[in-house]
Coordinates of C-alpha atoms in Angstrom, one line a residue:
Chain Z
M1 CA 128.4 109.3 107.5
R2 CA 127.8 111.8 105.1
A3 CA 126.9 111.1 101.3
H4 CA 129.3 112.2 98.7
P5 CA 127.9 111.0 95.7
F6 CA 130.1 113.4 93.4
R7 CA 133.3 112.0 94.7
L8 CA 131.9 108.5 94.9
N9 CA 131.2 108.6 91.2
L10 CA 134.6 110.1 90.7
A11 CA 136.4 107.3 92.7
L12 CA 134.4 104.6 90.9
L13 CA 135.1 106.3 87.4
L14 CA 138.9 106.4 88.1
G15 CA 138.7 102.8 89.5
L16 CA 136.8 101.7 86.4
L17 CA 139.6 103.3 84.2
L18 CA 142.3 101.4 86.2
A19 CA 140.0 98.3 85.6
I20 CA 139.8 98.5 81.9
G21 CA 143.6 98.9 81.6
L22 CA 144.1 96.0 83.8
S23 CA 141.4 93.9 81.7
L24 CA 143.1 94.8 78.5
V25 CA 146.3 93.4 79.8
A26 CA 145.4 90.4 81.9
G27 CA 145.0 87.2 80.6
K28 CA 146.4 83.7 79.9
V29 CA 148.7 85.8 77.7
W30 CA 150.0 88.8 79.5
L31 CA 150.5 92.1 77.3
P32 CA 152.9 94.6 78.2
W33 CA 153.2 98.1 77.1
D34 CA 155.6 96.9 74.1
A35 CA 152.5 95.1 72.5
W36 CA 150.6 98.2 72.2
S37 CA 151.2 99.1 68.7
A38 CA 149.6 98.1 65.5
S39 CA 152.6 96.2 63.9
D40 CA 153.1 94.1 66.9
P41 CA 150.7 90.6 66.1
R42 CA 149.7 90.9 69.8
W43 CA 147.9 94.0 68.8
L44 CA 145.0 91.7 67.5
I45 CA 144.7 89.9 70.7
I46 CA 144.0 93.4 72.2
V47 CA 141.6 94.8 69.5
E48 CA 139.8 91.5 68.3
L49 CA 139.6 89.8 71.9
R50 CA 140.3 91.8 74.8
L51 CA 138.6 95.0 73.8
P52 CA 135.1 93.5 72.8
R53 CA 135.4 91.2 76.0
T54 CA 136.0 94.3 78.3
M55 CA 133.6 96.1 76.6
L56 CA 130.8 93.3 77.1
A57 CA 131.9 92.9 80.9
L58 CA 131.6 96.7 81.3
L59 CA 128.1 96.9 79.5
V60 CA 126.9 93.6 81.4
G61 CA 128.1 94.7 84.8
A62 CA 126.8 98.4 84.6
A63 CA 123.4 96.9 83.3
L64 CA 123.1 94.4 86.3
G65 CA 124.2 96.8 88.7
L66 CA 121.9 99.4 87.5
A67 CA 119.0 96.8 87.2
G68 CA 119.6 96.0 90.9
A69 CA 119.6 99.5 92.3
A70 CA 116.3 100.2 90.3
M71 CA 114.5 97.4 91.6
Q72 CA 115.8 97.7 95.4
G73 CA 114.2 101.2 94.8
Y74 CA 111.0 100.3 93.3
L75 CA 110.5 97.5 95.7
R76 CA 111.7 99.4 98.9
N77 CA 113.7 96.1 99.4
P78 CA 117.3 96.0 100.1
L79 CA 117.3 92.2 99.3
A80 CA 116.0 92.7 95.5
D81 CA 118.0 91.4 92.8
P82 CA 116.9 90.5 89.3
G83 CA 118.4 87.5 89.7
L84 CA 116.6 86.5 92.4
F85 CA 113.0 87.3 91.1
G86 CA 113.2 84.9 88.0
I87 CA 114.0 87.7 85.5
S88 CA 117.4 86.0 84.6
S89 CA 116.3 82.8 84.8
G90 CA 113.3 83.8 82.5
A91 CA 115.8 85.2 80.1
A92 CA 117.9 82.2 80.2
L93 CA 114.9 80.0 79.7
G94 CA 114.3 82.0 76.6
A95 CA 118.1 81.6 75.5
V96 CA 118.3 77.5 76.3
L97 CA 115.0 77.0 74.2
S98 CA 116.6 78.8 71.3
L99 CA 119.9 76.4 71.9
F100 CA 117.3 73.6 72.1
F101 CA 115.8 74.3 68.8
G102 CA 119.3 74.6 67.4
Y103 CA 118.2 78.1 66.4
A104 CA 121.3 79.7 67.8
A105 CA 123.3 79.6 64.7
S106 CA 121.7 82.7 63.9
A107 CA 122.9 85.6 65.6
F108 CA 119.8 87.5 66.3
L109 CA 117.4 84.6 67.7
L110 CA 118.9 83.7 70.8
P111 CA 118.8 87.7 71.7
L112 CA 115.2 87.6 70.7
F113 CA 114.4 84.5 72.7
A114 CA 116.3 85.6 75.7
L115 CA 114.5 89.3 75.7
T116 CA 111.1 87.4 75.3
G117 CA 111.8 85.5 78.3
A118 CA 113.0 88.2 80.4
A119 CA 109.8 90.5 79.3
V120 CA 107.3 87.6 80.0
S121 CA 108.9 87.1 83.4
M122 CA 108.6 90.6 84.2
T123 CA 105.2 91.0 83.0
L124 CA 104.0 88.0 85.0
L125 CA 106.0 89.2 88.3
A126 CA 104.1 92.7 87.8
L127 CA 101.1 91.3 86.9
L128 CA 101.2 88.5 90.2
A129 CA 102.3 91.1 92.5
G130 CA 103.0 94.6 91.2
R131 CA 99.6 96.1 91.6
S132 CA 99.1 95.0 95.5
G133 CA 102.3 96.6 96.2
S134 CA 102.8 93.9 98.6
L135 CA 106.6 93.0 99.0
I136 CA 106.0 89.6 100.4
L137 CA 103.7 88.7 97.4
F138 CA 106.3 90.1 95.0
A139 CA 109.2 88.0 96.4
L140 CA 107.0 84.8 96.6
A141 CA 105.8 85.4 92.9
G142 CA 109.3 85.9 92.1
M143 CA 110.6 82.6 93.8
M144 CA 107.8 81.0 92.0
L145 CA 109.1 82.1 88.7
S146 CA 112.6 81.6 89.3
S147 CA 111.6 78.1 90.3
V148 CA 109.4 77.2 87.3
T149 CA 111.5 78.8 84.7
G150 CA 114.5 76.8 86.4
S151 CA 112.8 73.5 86.1
M152 CA 111.8 74.0 82.5
T153 CA 115.2 75.0 81.8
A154 CA 116.4 71.3 83.3
L155 CA 113.6 70.0 81.2
A156 CA 114.9 71.4 78.1
I157 CA 118.4 69.9 79.1
S158 CA 117.1 66.4 79.6
L159 CA 115.1 66.5 76.5
A160 CA 117.9 67.7 74.5
P161 CA 117.8 66.6 71.0
T162 CA 121.7 66.0 71.0
P163 CA 124.5 65.8 73.6
F164 CA 126.1 68.5 71.9
A165 CA 122.9 70.7 72.4
A166 CA 122.8 69.5 76.1
S167 CA 126.4 70.6 76.6
E168 CA 126.1 73.8 74.6
I169 CA 123.0 74.6 77.2
V170 CA 125.0 73.6 80.2
T171 CA 128.2 75.7 79.2
W172 CA 126.1 78.5 78.3
L173 CA 124.3 78.6 81.6
M174 CA 127.2 78.7 83.9
G175 CA 127.8 82.4 82.4
A176 CA 131.1 83.6 81.0
L177 CA 132.7 85.8 78.5
T178 CA 134.8 83.7 76.9
D179 CA 135.2 84.2 73.2
R180 CA 133.2 87.2 72.8
S181 CA 133.6 89.3 69.9
W182 CA 132.5 92.9 68.5
Q183 CA 129.3 91.2 67.1
D184 CA 128.2 90.3 70.8
V185 CA 128.8 94.2 71.7
R186 CA 126.7 95.4 68.9
I187 CA 123.8 93.4 69.8
A188 CA 124.3 94.1 73.4
L189 CA 124.9 97.7 73.2
P190 CA 121.6 99.3 72.0
I191 CA 119.3 96.8 74.4
I192 CA 121.2 98.0 77.4
G193 CA 121.1 101.7 75.9
L194 CA 117.3 101.5 75.9
G195 CA 117.1 99.6 79.5
V196 CA 119.2 102.4 81.0
V197 CA 117.3 105.2 79.3
S198 CA 114.2 103.5 80.7
L199 CA 115.5 103.2 84.3
A200 CA 117.0 106.7 84.3
L201 CA 113.6 108.2 83.6
T202 CA 112.3 106.6 86.9
A203 CA 115.1 108.2 89.0
R204 CA 112.7 110.6 90.7
S205 CA 109.8 108.7 91.0
L206 CA 112.1 106.0 93.0
D207 CA 112.7 108.9 95.2
A208 CA 109.3 109.8 95.9
L209 CA 108.7 106.1 96.7
T210 CA 111.0 106.3 99.7
L211 CA 107.8 107.8 101.5
G212 CA 105.6 105.0 100.5
E213 CA 103.1 104.3 97.7
Q214 CA 100.4 106.4 99.1
A215 CA 102.5 109.7 99.6
A216 CA 104.3 109.2 96.1
R217 CA 101.1 108.8 94.3
S218 CA 99.7 112.0 96.2
M219 CA 102.8 113.7 94.9
G220 CA 101.9 113.1 91.1
V221 CA 103.7 109.7 90.6
D222 CA 102.2 107.8 88.0
P223 CA 102.4 104.1 89.5
R224 CA 101.5 102.4 86.1
R225 CA 104.2 104.5 84.2
L226 CA 106.5 103.9 86.6
Q227 CA 105.7 100.2 86.6
L228 CA 106.1 100.1 82.7
L229 CA 109.6 101.8 83.1
I230 CA 110.7 99.4 85.4
V231 CA 109.5 96.4 83.6
L232 CA 111.0 97.7 80.5
G233 CA 114.2 98.8 81.6
V234 CA 115.1 95.8 84.1
G235 CA 114.0 93.3 81.5
L236 CA 116.2 95.0 78.6
C237 CA 119.0 95.3 81.0
V238 CA 119.1 91.8 82.4
G239 CA 117.8 90.5 79.2
A240 CA 120.9 91.8 77.4
A241 CA 122.9 91.0 80.4
V242 CA 121.9 87.2 80.0
I243 CA 122.0 87.3 76.0
S244 CA 125.8 88.5 76.2
A245 CA 127.0 86.5 79.4
G246 CA 124.5 83.7 80.5
I247 CA 123.4 83.9 84.2
I248 CA 125.6 85.9 86.1
G249 CA 123.9 86.5 89.7
F250 CA 124.5 88.7 92.7
V251 CA 125.9 91.8 90.9
G252 CA 122.7 93.8 91.1
L253 CA 122.2 92.6 94.8
M254 CA 125.9 93.2 96.0
V255 CA 126.7 96.6 94.3
P256 CA 124.0 98.9 95.2
H257 CA 124.6 97.5 98.9
I258 CA 127.9 98.5 98.7
V259 CA 127.4 102.1 97.5
R260 CA 124.5 103.0 99.5
P261 CA 126.1 104.1 102.5
L262 CA 128.4 106.3 100.4
A263 CA 125.7 107.7 98.1
G264 CA 123.4 108.5 100.8
G265 CA 120.3 106.3 100.5
R266 CA 118.1 108.4 98.0
P267 CA 117.2 105.7 95.3
S268 CA 118.0 108.1 92.4
A269 CA 121.5 109.0 93.9
L270 CA 122.4 105.0 93.9
L271 CA 121.7 104.6 90.2
L272 CA 124.8 105.8 88.5
P273 CA 127.2 104.5 91.1
S274 CA 125.5 101.1 91.4
A275 CA 126.1 101.0 87.3
L276 CA 129.7 102.2 87.7
G277 CA 130.3 99.8 90.6
G278 CA 128.7 97.1 88.5
A279 CA 131.0 97.4 85.5
L280 CA 133.9 97.9 87.9
L281 CA 133.0 94.7 89.9
L282 CA 132.7 92.7 86.7
L283 CA 135.6 93.8 84.9
L284 CA 137.7 92.9 88.1
A285 CA 136.0 89.6 88.3
D286 CA 136.7 88.6 84.7
S287 CA 140.3 89.9 84.5
L288 CA 140.6 87.6 87.8
V289 CA 138.9 84.3 86.2
R290 CA 141.2 84.7 83.0
A291 CA 144.3 85.4 85.0
A292 CA 143.7 82.8 87.4
P293 CA 146.2 79.6 87.0
T294 CA 143.6 76.9 86.2
V295 CA 143.5 74.5 83.8
S296 CA 140.6 75.6 82.1
E297 CA 139.0 79.3 82.6
L298 CA 136.8 79.6 85.7
R299 CA 133.3 80.4 84.6
L300 CA 132.7 84.1 85.6
G301 CA 129.1 83.1 86.6
I302 CA 130.4 80.8 89.1
A303 CA 133.1 83.1 90.5
M304 CA 130.2 85.7 91.0
S305 CA 128.1 83.1 92.9
M306 CA 131.1 82.0 95.0
L307 CA 131.3 85.7 95.9
G308 CA 127.9 86.8 96.0
G309 CA 126.4 83.8 98.2
P310 CA 128.3 84.5 101.2
F311 CA 127.6 88.2 101.0
F312 CA 124.1 87.4 100.6
L313 CA 124.2 85.4 103.5
A314 CA 126.2 87.8 105.7
L315 CA 123.5 90.5 104.7
L316 CA 120.8 88.1 106.0
I317 CA 122.5 87.7 109.2
H318 CA 123.3 91.6 109.9
M319 CA 119.4 92.3 108.9
R320 CA 118.5 89.7 111.5
R321 CA 120.7 91.3 114.2
S322 CA 119.2 94.8 113.4
L323 CA 115.6 93.6 113.3
A324 CA 116.3 91.3 116.5
Chain K
M1 CA 84.0 128.5 92.3
T2 CA 87.1 128.3 94.4
G3 CA 87.5 125.9 96.8
L4 CA 87.6 122.4 97.2
R5 CA 84.2 120.3 96.8
T6 CA 82.6 117.2 96.5
R7 CA 79.3 116.7 94.6
G8 CA 77.5 113.3 95.1
L9 CA 80.2 111.2 95.9
S10 CA 80.1 107.8 96.3
V11 CA 82.5 105.0 96.6
R12 CA 81.9 101.2 96.9
L13 CA 84.4 98.7 98.0
G14 CA 83.9 95.1 97.5
G15 CA 79.8 95.4 97.5
A16 CA 79.7 97.6 100.7
T17 CA 79.1 101.5 100.2
V18 CA 82.0 103.3 101.9
L19 CA 80.8 106.7 101.0
D20 CA 77.2 107.3 100.0
D21 CA 76.1 110.9 98.1
V22 CA 78.6 113.0 100.0
S23 CA 78.5 116.8 99.0
L24 CA 80.8 119.3 101.1
D25 CA 82.3 122.5 100.3
F26 CA 85.7 123.2 102.1
G27 CA 87.0 126.8 102.4
H28 CA 90.4 128.1 102.2
G29 CA 92.2 129.4 105.6
R30 CA 90.2 127.0 107.6
V31 CA 90.8 123.5 109.6
T32 CA 88.2 121.0 109.0
A33 CA 88.4 118.0 111.6
V34 CA 87.0 114.7 110.1
L35 CA 85.3 112.5 112.7
G36 CA 83.6 109.3 112.7
P37 CA 83.5 105.9 113.9
N38 CA 85.9 103.4 112.4
G39 CA 84.8 102.5 109.0
A40 CA 82.8 105.7 108.6
G41 CA 84.6 106.3 105.3
K42 CA 86.9 109.1 106.7
S43 CA 90.1 107.8 104.6
S44 CA 88.1 106.9 101.6
L45 CA 87.1 110.6 101.7
L46 CA 90.4 111.8 102.3
S47 CA 91.9 109.5 99.3
C48 CA 89.1 110.8 97.0
L49 CA 89.9 114.4 98.0
A50 CA 93.7 113.8 97.3
G51 CA 92.7 112.2 93.7
L52 CA 94.2 109.0 95.1
R53 CA 90.9 107.2 94.5
R54 CA 88.4 107.5 91.8
P55 CA 85.0 107.7 93.0
D56 CA 82.3 105.2 91.7
E57 CA 79.9 108.4 91.4
G58 CA 80.1 111.9 91.7
Q59 CA 83.1 114.2 91.8
V60 CA 85.9 116.2 93.6
M61 CA 86.5 119.4 92.2
L62 CA 89.3 121.8 92.8
D63 CA 88.3 125.4 91.8
G64 CA 85.4 124.2 89.6
V65 CA 87.8 121.8 87.7
P66 CA 87.0 117.9 88.2
L67 CA 90.1 116.3 89.8
T68 CA 89.9 113.4 87.2
V69 CA 90.7 115.8 84.4
L70 CA 93.9 117.4 86.3
A71 CA 97.0 115.7 85.5
P72 CA 98.7 114.1 88.5
R73 CA 101.2 116.6 89.1
A74 CA 99.3 119.9 88.7
R75 CA 96.9 117.9 91.5
A76 CA 99.6 117.5 93.4
R77 CA 100.9 120.9 93.3
S78 CA 97.6 122.3 95.0
I79 CA 96.7 119.5 97.1
G80 CA 99.2 117.7 99.7
L81 CA 98.6 114.5 101.5
L82 CA 100.2 113.5 104.7
P83 CA 99.6 109.9 104.8
Q84 CA 98.9 108.2 108.3
S85 CA 101.6 105.5 107.9
G86 CA 104.6 107.5 108.1
E87 CA 106.7 105.2 106.0
V88 CA 110.3 106.4 105.2
H89 CA 111.8 103.3 103.2
W90 CA 115.5 104.3 103.0
D91 CA 117.8 106.2 105.6
V92 CA 118.1 109.7 104.1
D93 CA 118.8 112.6 105.9
V94 CA 116.1 115.3 106.9
A95 CA 117.0 118.0 104.3
T96 CA 116.7 115.1 101.6
L97 CA 113.4 113.9 103.0
V98 CA 111.7 117.3 103.1
A99 CA 113.2 118.4 99.7
L100 CA 110.9 115.2 98.3
G101 CA 108.0 117.3 98.7
R102 CA 109.0 119.5 95.9
F103 CA 108.5 116.7 93.7
P104 CA 105.3 118.1 91.9
H105 CA 107.0 121.5 91.2
R106 CA 110.6 120.3 90.1
G107 CA 111.4 120.3 86.4
R108 CA 113.7 118.1 84.4
W109 CA 116.9 120.0 85.4
G110 CA 117.0 119.9 89.0
E111 CA 116.6 121.9 92.1
T112 CA 115.8 125.7 91.5
E113 CA 116.2 128.7 93.8
E114 CA 112.5 128.8 94.5
D115 CA 112.8 124.9 95.4
R116 CA 115.7 125.4 98.1
A117 CA 113.7 128.4 99.4
A118 CA 110.6 126.4 99.8
V119 CA 112.2 123.6 101.9
T120 CA 114.0 126.0 104.0
R121 CA 110.7 127.6 104.9
A122 CA 109.1 124.5 105.7
M123 CA 111.9 123.0 107.7
A124 CA 111.8 126.6 109.7
A125 CA 107.7 126.3 109.8
T126 CA 108.1 123.0 111.5
D127 CA 111.2 123.9 113.7
V128 CA 113.4 121.2 111.9
T129 CA 116.2 123.3 110.6
R130 CA 118.4 122.2 113.7
F131 CA 118.5 118.7 112.5
A132 CA 118.7 119.1 108.8
H133 CA 121.5 117.0 108.3
R134 CA 120.3 114.1 110.7
P135 CA 119.5 110.6 109.3
V136 CA 115.6 110.1 109.5
T137 CA 116.4 106.9 111.4
R138 CA 118.1 108.8 114.4
L139 CA 114.9 110.9 115.0
S140 CA 112.5 110.9 118.0
G141 CA 108.8 110.0 117.4
G142 CA 107.8 113.6 117.5
E143 CA 110.6 114.9 115.4
R144 CA 109.8 112.4 112.7
S145 CA 106.3 113.4 112.4
R146 CA 107.6 117.0 112.1
V147 CA 109.4 116.2 109.4
L148 CA 107.0 114.3 107.4
L149 CA 104.8 117.5 107.9
A150 CA 107.7 119.5 106.6
R151 CA 107.6 117.3 103.6
V152 CA 104.2 118.1 102.8
L153 CA 104.5 121.7 103.5
A154 CA 107.6 122.0 101.3
G155 CA 105.1 121.2 98.5
E156 CA 103.3 124.4 99.3
P157 CA 100.0 122.8 98.5
E158 CA 96.8 125.0 98.8
W159 CA 95.2 122.2 100.4
L160 CA 96.9 120.1 103.3
L161 CA 95.2 116.6 103.8
A162 CA 96.4 115.1 106.9
D163 CA 95.2 111.3 108.0
E164 CA 95.4 111.0 111.6
P165 CA 98.8 113.0 112.2
L166 CA 98.4 112.6 116.1
A167 CA 98.3 108.7 116.3
S168 CA 101.3 107.4 118.2
L169 CA 102.3 110.9 119.6
D170 CA 102.5 112.0 123.1
P171 CA 100.1 115.2 124.5
A172 CA 103.1 117.4 123.8
H173 CA 103.8 116.7 120.3
Q174 CA 100.0 116.2 119.5
L175 CA 99.6 119.8 120.7
D176 CA 102.9 120.8 118.5
V177 CA 101.5 119.3 115.2
L178 CA 98.0 121.1 116.1
D179 CA 99.5 124.3 116.4
R180 CA 101.3 124.0 113.1
L181 CA 98.4 122.7 111.3
R182 CA 96.5 126.1 112.6
G183 CA 99.8 127.9 111.5
V184 CA 99.2 126.5 107.9
A185 CA 95.6 127.4 107.5
A186 CA 96.5 131.0 109.2
A187 CA 98.7 131.3 106.4
G188 CA 96.0 130.5 104.0
A189 CA 95.8 127.1 102.9
G190 CA 92.8 125.1 103.5
V191 CA 93.4 122.2 106.1
I192 CA 91.3 118.8 106.4
V193 CA 92.3 116.4 109.2
V194 CA 91.0 113.3 110.2
L195 CA 91.1 112.7 113.9
H196 CA 90.0 110.3 116.4
D197 CA 90.2 112.4 119.5
L198 CA 87.1 114.9 119.7
N199 CA 88.7 117.1 122.0
Q200 CA 91.5 117.6 119.8
A201 CA 89.0 118.2 116.9
A202 CA 87.2 120.9 119.3
R203 CA 90.6 122.5 119.8
V204 CA 91.9 122.9 116.4
A205 CA 88.8 123.0 114.1
D206 CA 86.9 125.8 112.6
E207 CA 84.6 123.3 111.4
V208 CA 84.0 119.6 112.2
L209 CA 82.6 117.1 109.8
L210 CA 80.8 113.9 111.3
L211 CA 80.6 110.9 109.0
R212 CA 78.9 108.0 109.8
A213 CA 78.4 104.8 107.6
G214 CA 79.6 106.8 104.7
R215 CA 77.0 109.7 105.0
V216 CA 77.6 113.1 106.3
V217 CA 75.8 113.5 109.8
A218 CA 76.7 117.1 110.3
M219 CA 79.1 119.6 109.4
G220 CA 79.8 123.2 111.0
P221 CA 81.8 125.0 114.0
P222 CA 82.5 122.4 116.8
D223 CA 80.2 124.2 119.1
D224 CA 77.2 123.3 116.7
V225 CA 78.3 119.9 115.9
L226 CA 79.8 118.4 118.9
T227 CA 76.6 118.1 120.5
E228 CA 74.9 115.3 122.6
A229 CA 72.3 114.8 120.1
L230 CA 74.7 114.5 117.2
L231 CA 77.5 112.6 118.9
A232 CA 75.0 110.1 119.9
E233 CA 73.8 109.5 116.4
T234 CA 77.2 109.2 115.1
Y235 CA 79.2 107.1 117.7
G236 CA 76.3 105.7 119.9
V237 CA 77.4 106.9 123.0
A238 CA 76.3 109.4 125.6
V239 CA 78.5 112.3 126.3
D240 CA 79.4 114.8 129.3
I241 CA 80.5 118.2 127.5
G242 CA 82.2 121.0 129.4
R243 CA 84.5 124.1 128.6
T244 CA 88.0 124.7 129.5
A245 CA 89.3 127.5 131.0
D246 CA 89.8 129.0 127.6
G247 CA 86.5 128.6 126.3
C248 CA 87.1 125.4 124.4
R249 CA 84.5 122.8 124.1
F250 CA 85.6 119.5 125.4
V251 CA 83.8 116.0 125.2
I252 CA 84.0 113.0 127.5
P253 CA 82.1 109.8 126.2
V254 CA 80.5 108.2 129.3
R255 CA 78.7 105.2 128.1
R256 CA 77.2 103.4 125.1
I257 CA 73.8 103.8 124.1
G258 CA 71.5 101.7 122.0

């Protein structure tokens, strides 16, 4: 299949515009076109609830898709996903600790804790395995981090000072975009913006890494600068995603996979379509969980895992076949 | 002061001395074959020359400037490395892969006319233009090695370093790659190539460098260096030496000595 990155991006952009429209209209209350005027009381639902939620889904999806594409390029491994390597769970542990200590009342402490958690996870991951360049070591270190931060999160739940704190933590962990406001957008936007800039700067070095680390270095890639940018970019993107929506897995794994055959394999050509595709996927999923006829809203994080689990399995089976 | 030279180069790896006080001068327009038994320090020498490994002592100098003070991209514009591994991690097409070789030259705003011209020249020189749009995964071993060579040539380096480029190639493709290396030297670049096969070295090289246990045994034209005495000292083998019909030296190891 010939790659057409421009057409792919254009198609994704158009899809995204449609999905934004859908996301503003869809929900427990459907908002037909006649609600779209400032004099209609339903206008408030659009501006104060649907619009920030849509913005947040877009930002979080793009951040996760981009972080996944960058990590896959950096590790030269199509199975890499920020969620599988303990970065999301590191950010979640930070957020959970702030809920545990009751700091979440302040708008900036939960984000700060979550970002610190993500940064610590990424740094540990880089220190444990980054320098060797060994994928097996990196994956094992990631799994170890994932399970350690996961068990510490469980510990925080079991030791929660009040049942209210415990339930707050559990609800938050399940991942959702329910009841988000412009305040959440204002926090997520600059963090994700910085993360995107940092990852965009890695694009050409990731291409060079296609030829392996030795060849990339011989072409002038600075491995320490690259690692720093990746750690920073993925940490900021995933940290902001966790702050905004809790843990939402598999976006960073699935989206780069789906767009890779269409974008043509080069890691840099994958970054933009992965961001657009991630935003599209999350917007659609979030519109779906809102509109689904369930008593209480289906959690977005759970919906994505239900979608992503089988996808990952199918991917493994496919890879096993091509390796056999 | 032009040329690539090493002065007092020493590299230690985990207590063992891999290179020991190596001082060499390489010239433009020549092919230098680096030979020696396993563990002689050939790959470490190449890493140092490519600026990938910082020597524990001594220096590598490019036109009189120590490599360690050059910015990585400036160094990469002069020195191209063809690693042994031949890794290609993503399924890109041939033209895209070759264009990666322009990395050290490319500015922030994408490909220039010069970049495209260099890629076209490199693909023509290695005879891979025919399958420019084929995915790398659908190439034979010989085609793939030519494409990887084209990637390095696209950077138009003054110095081409190749680490065992003949490994896993059949004889026809080996001759093919050797011819291209000669062509690169004929065009004015300095070629330094690590080889295992003494006969291929005799065919391709203007100069042969013999390494043993991190030290230089000899460096000079094949006829002066590929001798019974020096090969016995380097490899610990007795050899029979003859000449092909076109006057090129060949060497056959016959037994171990010592």
